[in-house]
Amino acid sequence: MKINISIIMATLNSEKFVRQAIESIIRQEIEELEIIVVDGGSEDRTIQIINEFNSDKIKIIEGKDSGIAEAWNKGVRVARGELIGMLNSDDFYEINVLKKVIEQIGGSGEPVIGYGNVSMIDDSGNIIKQVKGEQRSKIRLLNGFGFMHTSVIINRQAVELIGPFNEKIRVAIDTDWLLRCVFRKVKFQKISIHVYMRTGGISENYKYTGMGEYADALLRNGYSEKHMVLFYVFRALGHLFKLLKLK
């Protein structure tokens, strides 16, 4: 059977929210999809919960890995879909969005990166912040991408052009790969996708590591040391604004 879209999900002791994440994919109005779960050695009920779906749409890859980058690369290597997305195991899609995505960027004859909107939520599902996905200029990318990776859907042409995720990177895995796309002038396109993303992920818990990795990725992808002055100015201003809000 032709697979239109593959959703890759890295898991590790994800029993709390993995059921909701997988349900949000299965409920999409698409038959030609697959879910690839890459589990890094969960010791809780994660695998049991996934097996309870008893779905032939779900493929589980089990085994220790070095981190998210390796898990994603494992998933991409076996993915059969023309389109590929990475959904965190504690996030979930809005209903019936993937069908629209296939209509918008499926069948493209060129590499394309689709991105959309995200609602940041707490563990109880309360919305904390709305992120309206936007494409940023080269200068504004010094302050980060204008969308969240969990809303990104890529096509196979982009994967073949850019290559695998960098497994030496621990936090800024997604932004490093996306910067490589920018450097190679891959097309970015706003798509009709909406994802609910829980706060407290690896990028928040290790934000300073992620910031350093992002700075290194900028330098590897055409940014100069002069640009990096602006990078740190943007970061300093961001911290200042947060402090002012707290007062």
mmCIF file of C-alpha atoms in Angstrom, residues 51-148:
data_model
loop_
_atom_site.group_PDB
_atom_site.id
_atom_site.type_symbol
_atom_site.label_atom_id
_atom_site.label_comp_id
_atom_site.label_asym_id
_atom_site.label_seq_id
_atom_site.Cartn_x
_atom_site.Cartn_y
_atom_site.Cartn_z
ATOM 1 C CA ASN A 51 0.667 -2.356 21.671
ATOM 2 C CA GLU A 52 -2.851 -1.947 23.056
ATOM 3 C CA PHE A 53 -3.783 -0.084 19.851
ATOM 4 C CA ASN A 54 -3.241 -3.353 17.951
ATOM 5 C CA SER A 55 -2.862 -1.325 14.770
ATOM 6 C CA ASP A 56 -1.014 -2.360 11.625
ATOM 7 C CA LYS A 57 -0.292 1.334 11.090
ATOM 8 C CA ILE A 58 2.161 1.310 14.002
ATOM 9 C CA LYS A 59 5.748 0.065 13.700
ATOM 10 C CA ILE A 60 7.896 -0.083 16.856
ATOM 11 C CA ILE A 61 11.697 0.042 16.787
ATOM 12 C CA GLU A 62 13.209 -0.807 20.163
ATOM 13 C CA GLY A 63 16.804 -0.347 21.287
ATOM 14 C CA LYS A 64 19.118 2.034 23.081
ATOM 15 C CA ASP A 65 20.154 5.148 21.188
ATOM 16 C CA SER A 66 22.444 8.112 21.768
ATOM 17 C CA GLY A 67 19.599 10.621 21.782
ATOM 18 C CA ILE A 68 16.767 12.151 19.786
ATOM 19 C CA ALA A 69 18.841 12.644 16.630
ATOM 20 C CA GLU A 70 19.689 8.956 16.369
ATOM 21 C CA ALA A 71 16.081 7.997 17.133
ATOM 22 C CA TRP A 72 14.789 10.290 14.377
ATOM 23 C CA ASN A 73 17.382 8.959 11.929
ATOM 24 C CA LYS A 74 16.306 5.384 12.696
ATOM 25 C CA GLY A 75 12.722 6.358 11.941
ATOM 26 C CA VAL A 76 13.534 8.212 8.728
ATOM 27 C CA ARG A 77 15.522 5.243 7.395
ATOM 28 C CA VAL A 78 12.495 2.937 7.550
ATOM 29 C CA ALA A 79 9.817 5.539 6.748
ATOM 30 C CA ARG A 80 7.848 4.800 3.571
ATOM 31 C CA GLY A 81 5.871 8.017 3.364
ATOM 32 C CA GLU A 82 6.271 10.715 0.771
ATOM 33 C CA LEU A 83 5.898 13.167 3.684
ATOM 34 C CA ILE A 84 7.507 12.806 7.123
ATOM 35 C CA GLY A 85 6.736 14.470 10.445
ATOM 36 C CA MET A 86 8.234 14.219 13.934
ATOM 37 C CA LEU A 87 5.693 14.370 16.761
ATOM 38 C CA ASN A 88 6.855 14.438 20.382
ATOM 39 C CA SER A 89 5.396 11.663 22.521
ATOM 40 C CA ASP A 90 3.638 14.198 24.776
ATOM 41 C CA ASP A 91 2.227 16.369 21.976
ATOM 42 C CA PHE A 92 -0.812 15.837 19.767
ATOM 43 C CA TYR A 93 -2.290 16.941 16.451
ATOM 44 C CA GLU A 94 -5.557 18.761 16.013
ATOM 45 C CA ILE A 95 -8.103 16.515 14.325
ATOM 46 C CA ASN A 96 -8.060 16.159 10.508
ATOM 47 C CA VAL A 97 -5.028 18.375 9.829
ATOM 48 C CA LEU A 98 -2.797 15.833 8.096
ATOM 49 C CA LYS A 99 -5.220 15.353 5.208
ATOM 50 C CA LYS A 100 -4.955 19.075 4.476
ATOM 51 C CA VAL A 101 -1.165 18.897 4.665
ATOM 52 C CA ILE A 102 -1.048 16.111 2.068
ATOM 53 C CA GLU A 103 -3.217 18.211 -0.225
ATOM 54 C CA GLN A 104 -0.941 21.226 0.215
ATOM 55 C CA ILE A 105 2.570 19.798 -0.154
ATOM 56 C CA GLY A 106 2.107 16.177 -1.223
ATOM 57 C CA GLY A 107 3.308 15.493 -4.754
ATOM 58 C CA SER A 108 5.676 18.469 -4.792
ATOM 59 C CA GLY A 109 8.430 18.057 -7.352
ATOM 60 C CA GLU A 110 10.939 19.948 -5.207
ATOM 61 C CA PRO A 111 12.262 19.774 -1.628
ATOM 62 C CA VAL A 112 9.849 21.516 0.733
ATOM 63 C CA ILE A 113 9.539 22.154 4.471
ATOM 64 C CA GLY A 114 5.995 22.687 5.737
ATOM 65 C CA TYR A 115 5.425 24.442 9.065
ATOM 66 C CA GLY A 116 2.380 25.550 10.997
ATOM 67 C CA ASN A 117 0.880 26.775 14.252
ATOM 68 C CA VAL A 118 1.411 25.457 17.772
ATOM 69 C CA SER A 119 -0.474 25.888 21.022
ATOM 70 C CA MET A 120 1.855 25.528 24.006
ATOM 71 C CA ILE A 121 0.026 23.727 26.827
ATOM 72 C CA ASP A 122 0.711 22.568 30.380
ATOM 73 C CA ASP A 123 0.285 19.018 31.659
ATOM 74 C CA SER A 124 -3.431 19.621 32.201
ATOM 75 C CA GLY A 125 -3.949 20.775 28.616
ATOM 76 C CA ASN A 126 -4.379 24.460 29.439
ATOM 77 C CA ILE A 127 -3.108 26.747 26.661
ATOM 78 C CA ILE A 128 -0.221 28.916 27.842
ATOM 79 C CA LYS A 129 0.956 30.463 24.599
ATOM 80 C CA GLN A 130 0.090 30.514 20.891
ATOM 81 C CA VAL A 131 2.882 30.290 18.327
ATOM 82 C CA LYS A 132 1.700 31.421 14.899
ATOM 83 C CA GLY A 133 4.240 29.868 12.572
ATOM 84 C CA GLU A 134 6.125 32.337 10.392
ATOM 85 C CA GLN A 135 9.127 32.294 8.090
ATOM 86 C CA ARG A 136 11.903 34.641 9.190
ATOM 87 C CA SER A 137 14.568 36.570 7.326
ATOM 88 C CA LYS A 138 18.257 35.695 7.637
ATOM 89 C CA ILE A 139 18.776 38.342 10.324
ATOM 90 C CA ARG A 140 15.686 37.363 12.307
ATOM 91 C CA LEU A 141 16.829 33.716 12.279
ATOM 92 C CA LEU A 142 19.575 34.865 14.638
ATOM 93 C CA ASN A 143 16.788 34.943 17.229
ATOM 94 C CA GLY A 144 15.530 31.467 16.304
ATOM 95 C CA PHE A 145 13.017 30.002 13.869
ATOM 96 C CA GLY A 146 9.497 31.397 13.804
ATOM 97 C CA PHE A 147 7.843 28.015 14.299
ATOM 98 C CA MET A 148 8.184 24.862 16.415
#
